[in-house]
XYZ file of C-alpha atoms in Angstrom:
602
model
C -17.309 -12.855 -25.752
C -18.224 -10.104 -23.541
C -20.090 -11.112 -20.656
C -22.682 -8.859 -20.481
C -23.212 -10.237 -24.580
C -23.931 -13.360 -22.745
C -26.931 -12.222 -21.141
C -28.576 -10.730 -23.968
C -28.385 -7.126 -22.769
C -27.107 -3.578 -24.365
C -25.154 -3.070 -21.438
C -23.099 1.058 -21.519
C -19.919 1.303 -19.607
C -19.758 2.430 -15.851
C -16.336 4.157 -16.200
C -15.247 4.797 -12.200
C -13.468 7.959 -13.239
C -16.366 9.659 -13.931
C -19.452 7.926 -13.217
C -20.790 8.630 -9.566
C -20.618 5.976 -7.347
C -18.651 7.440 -3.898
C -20.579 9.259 -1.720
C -18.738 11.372 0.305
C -19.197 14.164 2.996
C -18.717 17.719 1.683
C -16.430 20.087 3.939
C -18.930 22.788 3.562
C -22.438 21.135 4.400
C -23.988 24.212 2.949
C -21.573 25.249 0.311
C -22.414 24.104 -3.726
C -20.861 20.599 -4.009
C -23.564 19.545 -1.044
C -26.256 17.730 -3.127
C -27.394 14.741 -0.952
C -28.622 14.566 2.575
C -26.334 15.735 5.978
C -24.186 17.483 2.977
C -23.442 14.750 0.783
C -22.450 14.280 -2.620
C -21.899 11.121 -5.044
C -18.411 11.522 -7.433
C -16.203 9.714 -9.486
C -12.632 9.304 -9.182
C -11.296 12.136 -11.044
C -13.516 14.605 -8.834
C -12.722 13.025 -5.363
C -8.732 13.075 -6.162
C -8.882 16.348 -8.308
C -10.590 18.137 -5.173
C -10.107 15.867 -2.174
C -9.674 19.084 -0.257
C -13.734 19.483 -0.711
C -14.841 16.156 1.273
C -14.275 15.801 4.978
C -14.952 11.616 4.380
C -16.924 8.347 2.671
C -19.472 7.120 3.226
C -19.746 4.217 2.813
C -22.031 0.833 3.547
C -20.242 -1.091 5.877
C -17.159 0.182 7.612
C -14.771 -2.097 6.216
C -15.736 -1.136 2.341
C -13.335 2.496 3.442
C -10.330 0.669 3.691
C -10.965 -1.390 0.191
C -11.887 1.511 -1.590
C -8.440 3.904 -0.224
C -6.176 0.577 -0.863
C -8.000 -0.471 -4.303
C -7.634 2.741 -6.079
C -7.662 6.327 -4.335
C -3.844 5.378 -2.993
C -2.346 3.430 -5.961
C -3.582 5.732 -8.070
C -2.162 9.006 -6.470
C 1.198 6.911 -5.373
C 1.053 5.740 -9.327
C 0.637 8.879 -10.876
C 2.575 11.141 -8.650
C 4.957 9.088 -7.152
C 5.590 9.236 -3.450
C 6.936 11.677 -1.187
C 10.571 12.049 -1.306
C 10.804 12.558 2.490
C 9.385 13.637 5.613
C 9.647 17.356 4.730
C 7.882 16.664 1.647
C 4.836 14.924 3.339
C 4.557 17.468 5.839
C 4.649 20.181 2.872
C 1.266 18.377 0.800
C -0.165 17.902 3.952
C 0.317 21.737 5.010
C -0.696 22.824 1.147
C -3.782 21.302 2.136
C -5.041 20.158 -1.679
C -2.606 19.665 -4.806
C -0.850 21.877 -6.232
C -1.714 22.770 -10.073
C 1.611 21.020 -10.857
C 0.020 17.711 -9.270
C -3.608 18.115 -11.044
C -1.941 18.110 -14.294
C 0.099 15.076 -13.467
C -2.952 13.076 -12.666
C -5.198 14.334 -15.295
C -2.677 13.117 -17.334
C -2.522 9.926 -15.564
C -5.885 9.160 -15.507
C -6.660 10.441 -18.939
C -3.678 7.666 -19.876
C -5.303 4.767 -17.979
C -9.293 5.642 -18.999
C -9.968 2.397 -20.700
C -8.788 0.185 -17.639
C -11.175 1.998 -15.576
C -14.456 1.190 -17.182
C -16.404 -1.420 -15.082
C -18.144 -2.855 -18.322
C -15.587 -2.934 -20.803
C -16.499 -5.841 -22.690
C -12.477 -7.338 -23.305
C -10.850 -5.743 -20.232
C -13.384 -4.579 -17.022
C -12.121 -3.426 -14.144
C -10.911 -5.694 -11.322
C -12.428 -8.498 -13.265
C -11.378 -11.443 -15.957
C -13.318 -10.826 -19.049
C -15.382 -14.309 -20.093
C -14.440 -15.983 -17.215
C -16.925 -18.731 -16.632
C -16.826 -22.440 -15.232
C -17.267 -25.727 -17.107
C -20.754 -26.111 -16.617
C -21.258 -21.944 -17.472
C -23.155 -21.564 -13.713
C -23.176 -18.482 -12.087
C -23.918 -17.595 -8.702
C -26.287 -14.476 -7.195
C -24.410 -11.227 -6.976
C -25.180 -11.597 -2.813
C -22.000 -13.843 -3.108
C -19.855 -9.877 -3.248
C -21.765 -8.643 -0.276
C -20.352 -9.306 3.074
C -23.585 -9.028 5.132
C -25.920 -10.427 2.602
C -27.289 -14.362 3.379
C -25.429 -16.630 0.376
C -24.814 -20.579 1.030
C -23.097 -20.845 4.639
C -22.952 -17.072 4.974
C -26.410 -16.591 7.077
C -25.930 -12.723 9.237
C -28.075 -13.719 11.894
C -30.794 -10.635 11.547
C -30.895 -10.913 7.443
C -34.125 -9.845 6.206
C -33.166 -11.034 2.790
C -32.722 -15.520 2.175
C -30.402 -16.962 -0.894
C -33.796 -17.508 -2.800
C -34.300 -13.203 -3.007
C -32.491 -11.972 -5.926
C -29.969 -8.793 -5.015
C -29.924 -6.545 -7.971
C -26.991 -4.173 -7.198
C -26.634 -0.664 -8.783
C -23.660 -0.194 -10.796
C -22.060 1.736 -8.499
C -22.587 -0.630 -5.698
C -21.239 -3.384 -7.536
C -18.078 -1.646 -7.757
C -17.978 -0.978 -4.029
C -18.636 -4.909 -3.255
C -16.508 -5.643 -5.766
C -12.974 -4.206 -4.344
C -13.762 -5.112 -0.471
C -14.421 -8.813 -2.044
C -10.672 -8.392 -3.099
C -9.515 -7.531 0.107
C -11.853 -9.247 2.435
C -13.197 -12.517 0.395
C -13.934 -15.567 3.278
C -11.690 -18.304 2.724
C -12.374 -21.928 1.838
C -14.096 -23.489 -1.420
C -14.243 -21.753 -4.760
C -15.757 -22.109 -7.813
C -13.342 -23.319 -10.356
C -12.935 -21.555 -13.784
C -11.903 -22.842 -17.206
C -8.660 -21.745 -17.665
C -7.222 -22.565 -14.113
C -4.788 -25.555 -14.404
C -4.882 -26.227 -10.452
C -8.774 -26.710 -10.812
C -10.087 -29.877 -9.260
C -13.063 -31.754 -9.894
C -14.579 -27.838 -10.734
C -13.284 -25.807 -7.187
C -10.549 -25.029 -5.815
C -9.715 -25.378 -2.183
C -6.884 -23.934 0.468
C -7.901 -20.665 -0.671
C -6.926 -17.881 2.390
C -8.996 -14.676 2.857
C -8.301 -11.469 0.984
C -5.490 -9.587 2.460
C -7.286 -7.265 4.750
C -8.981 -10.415 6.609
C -5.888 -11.554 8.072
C -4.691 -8.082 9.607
C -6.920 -5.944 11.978
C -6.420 -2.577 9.508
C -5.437 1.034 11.400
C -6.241 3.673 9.408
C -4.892 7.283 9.984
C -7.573 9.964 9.146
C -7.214 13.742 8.674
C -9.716 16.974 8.614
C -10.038 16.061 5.385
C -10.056 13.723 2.895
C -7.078 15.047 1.226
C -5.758 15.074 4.038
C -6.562 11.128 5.235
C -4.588 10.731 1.655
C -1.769 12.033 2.388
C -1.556 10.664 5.943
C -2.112 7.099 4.720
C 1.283 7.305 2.106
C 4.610 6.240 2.885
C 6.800 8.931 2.774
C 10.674 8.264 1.403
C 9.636 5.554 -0.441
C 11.660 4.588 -3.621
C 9.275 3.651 -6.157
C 10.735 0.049 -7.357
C 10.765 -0.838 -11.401
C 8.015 -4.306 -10.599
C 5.437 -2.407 -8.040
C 2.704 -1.562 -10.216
C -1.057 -1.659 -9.421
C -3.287 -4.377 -11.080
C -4.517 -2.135 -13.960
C -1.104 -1.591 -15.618
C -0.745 -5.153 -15.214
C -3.296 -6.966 -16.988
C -3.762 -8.277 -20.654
C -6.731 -9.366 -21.973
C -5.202 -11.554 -25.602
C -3.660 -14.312 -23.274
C -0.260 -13.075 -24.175
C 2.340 -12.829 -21.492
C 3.783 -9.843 -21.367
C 3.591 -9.247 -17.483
C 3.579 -12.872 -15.783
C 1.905 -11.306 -13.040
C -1.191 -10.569 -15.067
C -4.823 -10.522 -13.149
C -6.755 -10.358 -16.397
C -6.479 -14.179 -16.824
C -8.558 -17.487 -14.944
C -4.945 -18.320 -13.969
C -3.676 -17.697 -10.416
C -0.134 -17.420 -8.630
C 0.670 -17.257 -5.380
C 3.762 -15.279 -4.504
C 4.781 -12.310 -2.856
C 4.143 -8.578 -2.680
C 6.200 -6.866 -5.331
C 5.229 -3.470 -3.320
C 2.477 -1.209 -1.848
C 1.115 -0.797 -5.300
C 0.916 -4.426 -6.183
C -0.168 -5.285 -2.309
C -2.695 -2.554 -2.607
C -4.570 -3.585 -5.347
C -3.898 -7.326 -4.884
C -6.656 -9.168 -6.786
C -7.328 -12.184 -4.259
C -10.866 -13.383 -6.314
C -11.410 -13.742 -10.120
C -14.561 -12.208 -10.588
C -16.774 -11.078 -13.464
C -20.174 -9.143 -12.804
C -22.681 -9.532 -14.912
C -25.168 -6.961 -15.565
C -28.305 -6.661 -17.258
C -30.682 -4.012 -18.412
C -33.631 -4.030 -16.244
C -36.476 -1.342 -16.107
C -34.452 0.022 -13.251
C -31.493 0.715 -15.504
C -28.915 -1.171 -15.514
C -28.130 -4.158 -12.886
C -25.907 -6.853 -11.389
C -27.664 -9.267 -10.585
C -25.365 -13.000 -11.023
C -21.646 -12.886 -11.007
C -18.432 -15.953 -11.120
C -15.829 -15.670 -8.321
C -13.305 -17.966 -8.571
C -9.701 -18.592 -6.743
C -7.365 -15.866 -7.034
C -3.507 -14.449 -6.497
C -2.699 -16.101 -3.106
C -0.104 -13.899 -0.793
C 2.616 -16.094 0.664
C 2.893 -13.872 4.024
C 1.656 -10.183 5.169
C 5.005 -8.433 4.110
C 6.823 -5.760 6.157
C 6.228 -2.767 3.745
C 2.309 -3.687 4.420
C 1.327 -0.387 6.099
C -1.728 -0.238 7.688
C -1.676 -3.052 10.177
C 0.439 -2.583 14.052
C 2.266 -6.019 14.454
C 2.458 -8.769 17.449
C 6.502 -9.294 17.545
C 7.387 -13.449 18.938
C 7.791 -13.341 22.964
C 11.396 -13.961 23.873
C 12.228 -17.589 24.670
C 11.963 -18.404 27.841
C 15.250 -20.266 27.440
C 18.539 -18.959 25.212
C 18.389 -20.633 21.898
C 21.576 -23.096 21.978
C 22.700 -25.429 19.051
C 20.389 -26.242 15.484
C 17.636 -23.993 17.117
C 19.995 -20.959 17.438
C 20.723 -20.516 13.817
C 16.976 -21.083 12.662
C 15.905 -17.376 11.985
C 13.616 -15.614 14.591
C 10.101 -15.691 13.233
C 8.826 -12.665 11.589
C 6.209 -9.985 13.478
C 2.993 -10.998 12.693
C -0.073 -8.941 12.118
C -2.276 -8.115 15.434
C -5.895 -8.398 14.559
C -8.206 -6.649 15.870
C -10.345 -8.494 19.069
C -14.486 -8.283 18.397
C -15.809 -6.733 21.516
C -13.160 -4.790 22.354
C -12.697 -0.884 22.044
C -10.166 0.763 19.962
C -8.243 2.357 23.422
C -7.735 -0.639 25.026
C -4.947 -1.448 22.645
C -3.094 1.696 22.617
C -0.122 -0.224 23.922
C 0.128 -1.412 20.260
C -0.720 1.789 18.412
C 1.722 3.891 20.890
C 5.124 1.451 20.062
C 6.782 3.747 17.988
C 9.916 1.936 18.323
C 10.828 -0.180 15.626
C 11.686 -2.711 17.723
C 11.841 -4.057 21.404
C 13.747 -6.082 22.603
C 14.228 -8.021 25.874
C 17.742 -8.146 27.757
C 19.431 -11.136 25.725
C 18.281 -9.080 22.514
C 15.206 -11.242 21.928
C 12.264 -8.989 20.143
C 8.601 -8.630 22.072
C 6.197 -7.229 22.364
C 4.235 -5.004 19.785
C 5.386 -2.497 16.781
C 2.873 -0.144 15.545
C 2.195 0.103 11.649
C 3.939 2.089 9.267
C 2.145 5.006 9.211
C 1.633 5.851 13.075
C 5.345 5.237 13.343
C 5.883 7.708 10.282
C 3.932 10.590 12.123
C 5.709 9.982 14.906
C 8.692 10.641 13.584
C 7.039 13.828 12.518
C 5.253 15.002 15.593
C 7.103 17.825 16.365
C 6.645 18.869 12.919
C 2.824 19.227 13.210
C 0.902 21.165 15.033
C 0.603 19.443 18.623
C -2.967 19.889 18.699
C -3.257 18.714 15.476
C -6.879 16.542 15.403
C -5.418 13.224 14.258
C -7.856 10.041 14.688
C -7.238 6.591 14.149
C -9.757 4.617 11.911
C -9.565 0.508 13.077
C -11.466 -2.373 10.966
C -11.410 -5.798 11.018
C -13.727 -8.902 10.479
C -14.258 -12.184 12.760
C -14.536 -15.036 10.394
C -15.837 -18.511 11.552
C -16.149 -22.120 10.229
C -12.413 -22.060 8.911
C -12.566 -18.658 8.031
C -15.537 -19.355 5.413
C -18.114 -17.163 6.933
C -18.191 -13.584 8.368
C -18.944 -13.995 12.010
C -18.851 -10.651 12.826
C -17.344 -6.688 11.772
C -15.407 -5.005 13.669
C -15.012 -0.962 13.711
C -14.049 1.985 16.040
C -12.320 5.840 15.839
C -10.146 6.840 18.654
C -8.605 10.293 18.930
C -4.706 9.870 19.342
C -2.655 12.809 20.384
C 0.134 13.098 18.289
C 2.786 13.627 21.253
C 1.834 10.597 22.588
C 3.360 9.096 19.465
C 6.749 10.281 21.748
C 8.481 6.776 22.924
C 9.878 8.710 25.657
C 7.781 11.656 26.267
C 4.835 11.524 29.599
C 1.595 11.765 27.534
C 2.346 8.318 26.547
C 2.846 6.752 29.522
C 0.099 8.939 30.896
C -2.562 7.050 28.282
C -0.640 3.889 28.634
C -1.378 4.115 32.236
C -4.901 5.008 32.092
C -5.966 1.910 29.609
C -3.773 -0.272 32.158
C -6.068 1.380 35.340
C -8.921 0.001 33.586
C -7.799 -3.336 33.012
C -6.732 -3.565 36.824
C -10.356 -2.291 37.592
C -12.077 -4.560 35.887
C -10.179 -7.413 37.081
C -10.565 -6.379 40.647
C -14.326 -6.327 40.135
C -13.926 -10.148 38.844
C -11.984 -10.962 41.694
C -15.276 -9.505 44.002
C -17.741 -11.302 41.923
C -15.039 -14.820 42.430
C -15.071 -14.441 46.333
C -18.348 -13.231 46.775
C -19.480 -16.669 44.531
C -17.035 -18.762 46.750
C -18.607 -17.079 49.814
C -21.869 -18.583 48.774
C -20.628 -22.217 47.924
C -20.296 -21.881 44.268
C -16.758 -21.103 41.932
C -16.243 -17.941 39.966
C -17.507 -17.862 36.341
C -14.268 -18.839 34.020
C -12.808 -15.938 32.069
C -14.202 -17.126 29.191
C -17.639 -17.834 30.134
C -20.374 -15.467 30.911
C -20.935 -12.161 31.569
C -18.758 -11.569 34.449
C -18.807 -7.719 36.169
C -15.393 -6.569 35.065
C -16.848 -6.453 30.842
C -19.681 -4.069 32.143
C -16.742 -2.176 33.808
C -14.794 -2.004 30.186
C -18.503 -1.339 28.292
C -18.612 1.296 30.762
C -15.418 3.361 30.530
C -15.837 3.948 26.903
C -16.529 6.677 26.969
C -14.468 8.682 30.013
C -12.033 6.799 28.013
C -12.819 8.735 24.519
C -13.102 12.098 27.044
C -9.078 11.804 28.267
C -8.029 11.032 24.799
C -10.131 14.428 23.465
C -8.987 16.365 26.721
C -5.451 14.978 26.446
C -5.340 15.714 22.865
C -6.589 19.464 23.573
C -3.878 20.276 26.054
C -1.017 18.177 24.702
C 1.978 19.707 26.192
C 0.614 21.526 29.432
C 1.381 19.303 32.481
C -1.247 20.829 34.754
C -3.550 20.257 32.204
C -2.746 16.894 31.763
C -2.632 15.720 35.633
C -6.431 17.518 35.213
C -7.490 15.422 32.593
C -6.346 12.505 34.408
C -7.622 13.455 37.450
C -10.701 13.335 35.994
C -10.491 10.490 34.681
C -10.175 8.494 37.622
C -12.648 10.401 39.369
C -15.271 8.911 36.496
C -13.544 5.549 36.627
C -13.861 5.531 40.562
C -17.501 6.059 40.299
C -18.449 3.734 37.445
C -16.484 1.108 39.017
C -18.376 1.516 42.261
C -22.118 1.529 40.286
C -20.690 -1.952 38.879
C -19.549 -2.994 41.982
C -22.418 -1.818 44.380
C -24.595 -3.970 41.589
C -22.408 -6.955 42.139
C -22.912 -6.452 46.154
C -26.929 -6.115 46.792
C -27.191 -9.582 44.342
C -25.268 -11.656 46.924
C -27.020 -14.576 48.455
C -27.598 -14.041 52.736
C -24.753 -17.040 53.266
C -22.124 -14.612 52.293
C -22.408 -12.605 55.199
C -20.813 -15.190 57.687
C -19.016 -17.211 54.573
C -16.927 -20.474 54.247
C -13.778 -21.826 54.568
C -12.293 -23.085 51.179
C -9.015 -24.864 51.166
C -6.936 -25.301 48.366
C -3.284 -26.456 48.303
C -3.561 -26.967 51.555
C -4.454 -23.658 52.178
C -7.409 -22.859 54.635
C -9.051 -19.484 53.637
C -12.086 -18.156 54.637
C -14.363 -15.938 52.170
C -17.075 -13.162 53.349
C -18.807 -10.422 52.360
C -16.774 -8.117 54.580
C -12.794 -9.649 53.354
C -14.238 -9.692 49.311
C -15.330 -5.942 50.046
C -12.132 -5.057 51.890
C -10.172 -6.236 49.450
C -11.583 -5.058 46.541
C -11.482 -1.482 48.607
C -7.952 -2.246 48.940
C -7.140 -2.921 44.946
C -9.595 -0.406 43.635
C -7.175 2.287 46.009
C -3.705 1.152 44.420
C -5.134 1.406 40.906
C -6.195 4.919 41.638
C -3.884 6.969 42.811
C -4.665 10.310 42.119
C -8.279 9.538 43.106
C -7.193 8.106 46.462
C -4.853 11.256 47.176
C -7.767 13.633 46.204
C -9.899 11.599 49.200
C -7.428 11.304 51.649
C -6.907 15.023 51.269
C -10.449 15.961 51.594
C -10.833 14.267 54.523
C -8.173 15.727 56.297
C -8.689 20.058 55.145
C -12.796 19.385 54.809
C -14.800 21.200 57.457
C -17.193 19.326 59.880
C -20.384 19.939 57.948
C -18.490 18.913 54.653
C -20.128 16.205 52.241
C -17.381 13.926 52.197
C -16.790 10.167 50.633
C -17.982 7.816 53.293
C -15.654 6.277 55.824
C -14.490 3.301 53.754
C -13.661 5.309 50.236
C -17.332 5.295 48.555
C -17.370 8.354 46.425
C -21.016 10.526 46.590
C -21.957 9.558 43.254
């Protein structure tokens, strides 16, 4: 029985090929698709792929639904229908073309023409992303806040909800659909509601369920002028297409037949491995079923069933929008049974809350496939798929070419059974920086390095000047200590090199500008942080104390915690310390100068 029979209403299909429920930004703010506010316009499917070349991006209501929505269908379905680019020369021609060619429209009209049916969100025997009928033994169903992410349901509580459990959430059609793919790729982990059907049910839940997919990575998106051309940058290029990768709607039957054992259509679950990026993209972690309801508002969601779905065995290697952690390199050579266990796989590097996008360039900017230490071992980082395919292509682009890189994540807590927190940031990325060998990379390298050393010589002032008054530092992991409001700080000269750097890509003297610049800011914001740190010391610090540890007599003022830090915050700075020293050698008498000890005029 259909389940929106169940509830008694006329429900009419929601088909996501035509039915508007993606708003996205319109290229031309003023041109004739702009219907909404700041140039915005709801679509479908067909419209968005037919004439991606129109949008510059979504818009969407949390960061982390843009990810869902690319992997769930916009990619699949483009990959599915038109296969993927034969090579690098054939990427870098559809991303040139700038929009598909009439060739390509026809293909996918075709395609989704083909595939209508499995689209519609309603369908009362097969709706999209959903098992029809699926219910539990008792037939209870849960408030449609259990799809939202930031919406208070059981142990789920965002700390500034305005809305309790007890408040109904009647969701729009359209938003349903939008809650209902990032629940497939970012479900919390941990109890679910069993459904009749499912064999591994116990005592009416299941339990050991993981996250969906996208939870256990920290996701690195690619993004273009446009969003044809964020489509094209987030494909695999040389891919063979392989006979068992297919996405979840050309999988599913609906009569309990098994004609594809990996069918998503039934309460039954598997867990197994990728068969692809089609099947990994549209990996259906939940079992859900919305059910809507005519209300005077038109139609609504307003309950829904989630229950356990396909478990993946491990992140797989053709998983492309993730940078990966490689194992650190033994400290000791592997001898005997230990030497012919296999090295453990690269994991994926999630993304840390509280920390901006540019501080982990050193993961985004290792294009090489591998490193590896001198016995052979692998370390270190490898950047994902896609960063490592444009780098191979760098020198076919434009070197100017505007590329940014899109980062998501979520912070779950409680065994991964509540969303703690989002994560989200943009960072410009020059593409010659994607060079393993070329200066712009170890210039940026470098630069996020500089602030890492600044911010932990400004901890290491805070630790004596505490010692200096009796007291120990503040551990590294609790508090607010001086060298975070450093990192808060450099944001944004941070964002500046990367736009500068990514202006001027290949010009050296424009480069050692931009960098000169850069530690000009960093020099001054370091000192506002510091000086801040200075006038809250206590009067003991002047004349100090003598500490000794490991047998080690060492005496801590205000003058050695200054000197020192003087002496650090000149090593990390080079090009700010030669700029000084020069100045005060060729300045005039009557010149405005940095004071004596290296305080810039701020």
């Amino acid at each position: 029985m259909a389940p929106d029979r169940e509830e008694g209403g006329n429900v009419t299909s929601f088909n996501l090929l035509d039915a508007p429920w993606l708003s996205v930004q319109v290229v031309d703010p003023g041109g004739p698709h702009a219907t909404g506010p700041g140039g915005t316009v709801e679509v479908g499917l067909r419209e968005l792929l037919l004439h991606a070349e129109r949008y510059r991006d979504l818009v969407v209501d949390i960061p982390t639904q843009k990810p869902a929505i690319f992997r769930q269908v916009l990619l699949p379905i483009l990959v599915d229908a038109l296969g993927y680019p034969a090579d690098v020369g054939d990427g870098l021609a559809l991303l040139r073309a700038g929009s598909l060619t009439p060739a390509h429209r026809d293909l996918l009209t075709a395609y989704l023409e083909e595939h209508r049916a499995r689209f519609d969100l309603f369908d009362p025997d097969d709706p999209f992303g959903q098992v029809a009928g699926l219910r539990t033994a008792k037939g209870e169903t849960k408030g449609s806040a259990l799809l939202v992410a930031t919406a208070a349901t059981g142990n789920n509580v965002p700390l500034f909800a305005s809305r309790t459990e007890g408040d109904p959430l009647e969701l729009t059609p359209a938003q349903a659909a939008r809650w209902l793919l990032h629940t497939h790729c970012w479900d919390t982990a941990a109890i679910k509601t069993g459904a009749v059907g499912d064999t591994r049910v116990k005592a009416g839940k299941t339990t050991g369920n993981p996250t969906g997919p996208l939870g256990q990575l920290g996701v690195v998106m690619p993004l273009g002028r446009t969003l044809f051309e964020t489509l094209v940058l987030n494909i695999p290029f040389g891919r063979a297409p392989l006979s068992d990768d297919r996405p979840q709607w050309r999988r599913r039957r609906t009569d309990g037949r098994v004609e594809d054992t990996l069918s998503c259509a039934l309460p039954a679950w598997q867990e197994r491995a990728s068969r692809g990026p089609l099947d990994l993209w549209t990996w259906q972690s939940r079992r859900v079923r919305l059910i809507p309801e005519d209300t005077p508002a038109g139609t609504r969601v307003t309950r829904v069933v989630v229950s356990a779905g396909d478990r993946l065995v491990a992140t797989p290697d053709h998983e492309p929008h993730t940078a990966w952690r490689l194992p650190p390199a033994p400290k000791r050579p592997r001898t005997g049974a230990a030497a012919k266990r296999p090295v453990p796989a690269a994991l994926p590097r999630r993304h840390q809350t509280g920390k901006a996008g540019w501080r982990g360039l050193e993961a985004f900017l290792a294009v090489e496939r591998e490193q590896r230490d001198a016995r052979g071992e692998r370390s270190g980082f490898r950047t994902s798929v896609l960063l490592d395919q444009l780098g191979g292509a760098r020198d076919r682009l434009p070197a100017d070419y505007p590329l940014r890189v899109e980062l998501t994540g979520i912070a779950y807590g409680n065994q991964s059974a509540v969303v703690e927190d989002l994560y989200t940031d943009a960072i410009p990325l020059p593409l010659v920086a994607l060079d393993p060998d070329g200066p712009l990379r170890t210039s940026l390298l470098e630069a996020t390095e500089q602030a890492e050393q600044l911010a932990s010589a400004l901890n290491h002032l805070s630790g004596d000047l505490m010692r200096a008054a009796g007291s120990e530092p503040i551990p590294w992991d609790k508090g607010q200590r001086p060298g975070e409001t450093l990192l808060y700080a450099l944001d944004a000269p941070a964002r500046l090199l990367l736009l500068d750097l990514r202006s001027a890509p290949e010009d050296f003297e424009a480069t050692e500008r931009a960098l000169e610049k850069w530690e000009r800011n960093a020099a001054a914001h370091t000192w506002k942080v510091a000086e801040q740190t200075l006038a809250t010391t206590a009067p003991g610090v002047f004349s100090g104390r003598r500490v000794t540890r490991d047998k080690t007599e060492r005496v801590y003022r205000l003058a050695t915690a200054e000197q020192s830090f003087r002496a650090r915050m000149a090593v990390v700075l080079p090009r700010w310390t030669a700029a000084r020293r020069a100045a005060a050698t060729t300045a005039s008498p009557d010149a405005e100068l940095p004071d004596s000890e290296g305080r810039p005029n701020l």
